[in-house]
Coordinates of C-alpha atoms and ligand atoms in Angstrom, one line a residue:
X268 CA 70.2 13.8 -152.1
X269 CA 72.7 14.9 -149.5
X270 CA 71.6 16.8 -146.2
X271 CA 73.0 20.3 -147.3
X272 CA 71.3 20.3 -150.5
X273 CA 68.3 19.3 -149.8
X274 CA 68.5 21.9 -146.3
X275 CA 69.2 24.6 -149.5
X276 CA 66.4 23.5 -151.3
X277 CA 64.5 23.8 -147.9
X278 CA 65.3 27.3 -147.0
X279 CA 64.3 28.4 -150.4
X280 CA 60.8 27.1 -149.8
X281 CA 61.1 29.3 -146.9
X282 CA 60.7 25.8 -144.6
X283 CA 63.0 24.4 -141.9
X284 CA 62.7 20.5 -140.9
X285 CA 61.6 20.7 -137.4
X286 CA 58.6 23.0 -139.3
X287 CA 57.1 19.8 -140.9
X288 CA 53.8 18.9 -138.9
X289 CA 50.2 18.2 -140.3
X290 CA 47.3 20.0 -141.0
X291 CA 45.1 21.9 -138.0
X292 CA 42.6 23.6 -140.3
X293 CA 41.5 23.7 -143.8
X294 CA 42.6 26.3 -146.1
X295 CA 40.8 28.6 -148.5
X296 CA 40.9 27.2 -151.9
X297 CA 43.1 29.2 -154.5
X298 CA 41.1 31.1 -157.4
X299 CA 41.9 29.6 -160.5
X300 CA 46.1 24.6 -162.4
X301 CA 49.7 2.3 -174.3
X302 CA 45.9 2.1 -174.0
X303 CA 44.0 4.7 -173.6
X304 CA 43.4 6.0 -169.5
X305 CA 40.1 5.6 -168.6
X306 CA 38.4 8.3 -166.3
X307 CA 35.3 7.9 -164.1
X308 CA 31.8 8.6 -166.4
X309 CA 31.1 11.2 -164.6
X310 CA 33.9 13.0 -165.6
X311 CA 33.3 12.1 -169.7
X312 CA 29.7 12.8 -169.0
X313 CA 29.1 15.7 -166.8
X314 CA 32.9 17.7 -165.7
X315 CA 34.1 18.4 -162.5
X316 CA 32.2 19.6 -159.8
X317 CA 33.4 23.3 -160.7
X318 CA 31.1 26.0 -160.7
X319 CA 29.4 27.0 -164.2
X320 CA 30.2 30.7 -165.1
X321 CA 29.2 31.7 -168.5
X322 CA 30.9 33.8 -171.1
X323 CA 30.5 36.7 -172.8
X324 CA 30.3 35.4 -176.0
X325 CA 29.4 32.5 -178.0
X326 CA 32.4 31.3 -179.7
X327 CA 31.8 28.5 -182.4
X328 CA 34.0 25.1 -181.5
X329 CA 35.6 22.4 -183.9
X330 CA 35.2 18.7 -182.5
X331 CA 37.8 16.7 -183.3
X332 CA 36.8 12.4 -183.0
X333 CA 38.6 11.4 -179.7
X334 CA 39.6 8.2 -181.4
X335 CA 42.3 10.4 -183.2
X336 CA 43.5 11.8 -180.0
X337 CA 43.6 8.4 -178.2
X338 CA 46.2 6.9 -181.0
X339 CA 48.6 9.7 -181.2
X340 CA 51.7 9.9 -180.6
X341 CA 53.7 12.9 -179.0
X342 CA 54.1 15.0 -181.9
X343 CA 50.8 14.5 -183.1
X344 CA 48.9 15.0 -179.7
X345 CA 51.2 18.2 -179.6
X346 CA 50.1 19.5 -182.7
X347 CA 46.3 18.6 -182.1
X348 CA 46.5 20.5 -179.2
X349 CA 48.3 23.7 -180.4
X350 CA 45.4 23.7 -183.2
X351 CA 42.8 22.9 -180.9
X352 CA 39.6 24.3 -181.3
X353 CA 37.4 21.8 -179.3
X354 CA 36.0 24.7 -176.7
X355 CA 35.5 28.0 -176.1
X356 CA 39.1 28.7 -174.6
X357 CA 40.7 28.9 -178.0
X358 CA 39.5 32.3 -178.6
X359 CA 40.8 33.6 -175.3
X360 CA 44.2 32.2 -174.9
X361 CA 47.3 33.1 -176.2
X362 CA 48.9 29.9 -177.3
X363 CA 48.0 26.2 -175.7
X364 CA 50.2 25.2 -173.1
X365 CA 51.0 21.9 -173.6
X366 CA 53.5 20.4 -171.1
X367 CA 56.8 19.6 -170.6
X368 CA 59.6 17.7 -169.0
X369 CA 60.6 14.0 -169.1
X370 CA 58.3 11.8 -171.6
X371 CA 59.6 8.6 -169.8
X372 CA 58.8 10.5 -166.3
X373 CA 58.5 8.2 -163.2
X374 CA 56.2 10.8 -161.4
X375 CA 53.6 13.3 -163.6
X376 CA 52.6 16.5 -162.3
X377 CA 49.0 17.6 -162.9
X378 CA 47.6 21.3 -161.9
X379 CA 44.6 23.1 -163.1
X380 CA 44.8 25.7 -166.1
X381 CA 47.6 27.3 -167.6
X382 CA 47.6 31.3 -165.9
X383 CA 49.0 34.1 -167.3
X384 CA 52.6 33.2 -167.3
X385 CA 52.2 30.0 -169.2
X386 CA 50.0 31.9 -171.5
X387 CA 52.2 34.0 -172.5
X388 CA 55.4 31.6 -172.4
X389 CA 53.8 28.1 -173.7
X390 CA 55.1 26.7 -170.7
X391 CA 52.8 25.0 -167.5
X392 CA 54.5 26.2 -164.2
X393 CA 56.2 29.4 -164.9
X394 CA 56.8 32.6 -163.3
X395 CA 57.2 32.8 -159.4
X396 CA 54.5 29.4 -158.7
X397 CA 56.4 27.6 -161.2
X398 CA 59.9 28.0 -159.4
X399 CA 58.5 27.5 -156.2
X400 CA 57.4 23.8 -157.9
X401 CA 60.9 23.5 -159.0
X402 CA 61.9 24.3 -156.0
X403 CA 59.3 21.5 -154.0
X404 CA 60.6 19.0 -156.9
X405 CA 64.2 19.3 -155.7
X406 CA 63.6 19.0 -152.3
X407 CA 62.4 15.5 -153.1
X408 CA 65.5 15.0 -155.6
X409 CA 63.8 15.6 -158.8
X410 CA 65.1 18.1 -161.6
X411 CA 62.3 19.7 -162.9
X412 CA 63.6 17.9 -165.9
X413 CA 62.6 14.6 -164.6
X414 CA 59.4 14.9 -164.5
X415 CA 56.3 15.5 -166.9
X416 CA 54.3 18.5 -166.0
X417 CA 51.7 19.7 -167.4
X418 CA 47.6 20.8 -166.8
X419 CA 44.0 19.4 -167.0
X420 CA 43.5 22.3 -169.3
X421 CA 45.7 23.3 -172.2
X422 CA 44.1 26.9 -172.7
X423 CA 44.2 29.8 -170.1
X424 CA 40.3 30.3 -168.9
X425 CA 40.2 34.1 -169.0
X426 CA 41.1 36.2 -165.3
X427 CA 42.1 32.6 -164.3
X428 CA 38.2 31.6 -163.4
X429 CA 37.3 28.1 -162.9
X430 CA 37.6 25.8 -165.7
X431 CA 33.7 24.8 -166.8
X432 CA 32.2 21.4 -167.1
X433 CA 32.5 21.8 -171.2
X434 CA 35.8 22.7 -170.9
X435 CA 36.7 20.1 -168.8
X436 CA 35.1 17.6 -171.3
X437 CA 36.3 19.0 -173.9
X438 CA 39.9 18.7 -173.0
X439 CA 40.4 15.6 -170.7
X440 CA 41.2 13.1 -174.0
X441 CA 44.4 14.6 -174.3
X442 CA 45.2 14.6 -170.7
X443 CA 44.2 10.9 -171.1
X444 CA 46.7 10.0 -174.0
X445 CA 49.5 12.2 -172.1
X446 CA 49.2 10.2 -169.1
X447 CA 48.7 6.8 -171.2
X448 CA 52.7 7.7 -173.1
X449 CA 53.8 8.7 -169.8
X450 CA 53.0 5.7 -168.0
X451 CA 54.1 7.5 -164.8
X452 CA 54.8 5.2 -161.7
X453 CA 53.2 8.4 -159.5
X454 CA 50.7 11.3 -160.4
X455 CA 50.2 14.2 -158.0
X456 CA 47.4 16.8 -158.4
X457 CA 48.7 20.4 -156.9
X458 CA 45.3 22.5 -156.4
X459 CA 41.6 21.0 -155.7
X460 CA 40.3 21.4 -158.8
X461 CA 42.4 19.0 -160.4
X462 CA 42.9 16.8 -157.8
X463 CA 38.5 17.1 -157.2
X464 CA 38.4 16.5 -161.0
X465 CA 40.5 13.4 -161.6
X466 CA 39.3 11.9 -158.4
X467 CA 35.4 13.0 -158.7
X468 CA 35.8 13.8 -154.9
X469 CA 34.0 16.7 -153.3
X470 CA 36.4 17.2 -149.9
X471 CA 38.3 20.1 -149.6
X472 CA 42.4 19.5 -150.0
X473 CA 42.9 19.6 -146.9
X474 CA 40.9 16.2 -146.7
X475 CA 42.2 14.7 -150.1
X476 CA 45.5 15.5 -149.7
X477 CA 46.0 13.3 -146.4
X478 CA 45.1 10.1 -148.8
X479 CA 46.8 7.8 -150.7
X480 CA 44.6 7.6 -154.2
X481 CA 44.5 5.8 -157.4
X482 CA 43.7 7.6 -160.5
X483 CA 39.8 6.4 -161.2
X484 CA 40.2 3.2 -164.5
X485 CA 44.1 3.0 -163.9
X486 CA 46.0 1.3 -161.4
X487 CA 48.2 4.4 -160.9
X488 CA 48.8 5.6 -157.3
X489 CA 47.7 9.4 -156.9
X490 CA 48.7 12.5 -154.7
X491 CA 47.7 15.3 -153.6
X492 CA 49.1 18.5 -152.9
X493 CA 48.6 22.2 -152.7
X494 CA 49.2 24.4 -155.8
X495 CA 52.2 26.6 -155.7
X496 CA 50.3 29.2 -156.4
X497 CA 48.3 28.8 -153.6
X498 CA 51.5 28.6 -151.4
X499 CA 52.8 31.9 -152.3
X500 CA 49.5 33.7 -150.9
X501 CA 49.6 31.4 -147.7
X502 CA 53.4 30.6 -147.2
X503 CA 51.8 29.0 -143.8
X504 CA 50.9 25.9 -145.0
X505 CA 54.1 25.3 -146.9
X506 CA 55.0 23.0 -144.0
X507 CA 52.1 20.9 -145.1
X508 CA 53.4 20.8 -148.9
X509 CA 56.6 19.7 -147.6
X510 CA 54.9 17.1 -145.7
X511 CA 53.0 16.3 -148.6
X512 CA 56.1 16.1 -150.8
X513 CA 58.3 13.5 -148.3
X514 CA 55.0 10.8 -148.4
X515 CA 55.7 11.1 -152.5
X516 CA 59.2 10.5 -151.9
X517 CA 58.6 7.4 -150.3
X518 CA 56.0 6.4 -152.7
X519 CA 58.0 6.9 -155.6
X520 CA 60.7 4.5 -153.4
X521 CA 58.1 2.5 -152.5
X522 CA 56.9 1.8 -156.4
X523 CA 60.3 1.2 -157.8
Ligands
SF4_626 S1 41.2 24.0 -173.3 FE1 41.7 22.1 -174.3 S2 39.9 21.6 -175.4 FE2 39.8 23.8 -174.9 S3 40.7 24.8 -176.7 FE3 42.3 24.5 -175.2 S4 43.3 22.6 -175.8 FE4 41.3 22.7 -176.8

């Protein structure tokens, strides 16, 4: 990418180069984004460390046998998640948000939840924190089209509350078989919960996001960054994001 482009992209992430520097403090969290990929135990047998909040309602669930979801293929894991019924979060969503962009994707973005953009549109990074991501892509030289984006959850948790420990469960096989077609080179994790998740880490993100990880069971070199969302509340620490974004560059360069 040439200077003036990426100086555009820049200025509409409201950041100018000589900005860049690292983290003094850490932030306040953001409310709440081949063979099969194997995640830590702890994540298949007890969630995320996310705190439990119950709902209003007991809505009945439909198990589906993971073995089905860990053999499909694209159009099949789609379908089986626009039908799903495997937690609670079916009765409260609009649609499942699925995910989108390139299925051959070098890098694969990973957030939280889909909010209430995606909910409404069926689409994960929407609305004003989904162009700000576009915008973060393309200061690295990646279209939004390039890459595969897409959440831990497929269903909006209602008022955007943490995602809980069933939930989690519930819907990490087809996060698993997404990443397993992918094959990315690269994963970041924008947001703690996520990146806490996938990582079964308890820092904050200001801590995670200064390593270099490897998605637990894989051999696939993992990010992490701030959620856009997050960003647009606290525009201060989008100096750190940009940081954040030129150490994937040269990982991405670094893996080819
Ligand atoms: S969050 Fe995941 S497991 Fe729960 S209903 Fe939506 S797609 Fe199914």
């Amino acid at each position: 990418m040439d200077q003036a482009r990426q100086e555009l992209y820049l200025r509409e992430m409201e950041i100018s180069s000589w900005q860049v520097r690292m983290p003094a403090a850490d932030p306040v969290e953001p409310p709440s984004a081949a063979a099969p990929v194997v995640l830590p135990e702890a994540v298949k047998d007890s969630g995320a460390k996310t705190k439990a909040q119950s709902l209003p309602e007991v809505v009945p669930v439909e198990p589906q046998p993971t073995a089905d979801i860990d053999t499909a293929d694209w159009p099949v894991l789609e379908a089986a998640v626009t039908a799903c019924k495997r937690c609670a979060l079916h009765s409260s969503r609009s649609r499942a948000v699925f995910g989108v962009g390139s299925q051959q994707a070098e890098l694969m973005v990973i957030g939280e939840a889909p909010g209430a953009d995606e909910d409404a549109q069926g689409e994960p990074f929407v609305g004003r924190a989904g162009q700000l991501l576009n915008e973060m892509l393309s200061a690295i030289g990646l279209p939004r089209q390039q890459v595969y984006i897409t959440n831990m959850l497929k269903s909006r948790p209602p008022n955007n509350r943490n995602p809980q420990e069933a939930e989690i469960k519930a819907c990490m096989p087809y996060l698993q078989r997404q990443i397993a077609l992918v094959k990315p080179k690269v994963i970041i994790c924008v947001g703690r919960v996520a990146a806490s998740t996938l990582l079964e880490r308890d820092e904050s993100l200001s801590q995670l996001r200064l390593e270099q990880h490897q998605l637990p069971g894989t051999s696939i070199p993992l990010r992490v960054t701030y959620h856009p969302a997050y960003l647009l509340r606290s525009p201060s620490d989008k100096a750190k994001a940009w940081a954040d974004m030129k150490l994937l560059r040269q990982l991405l360069v670094a893996t080819d």
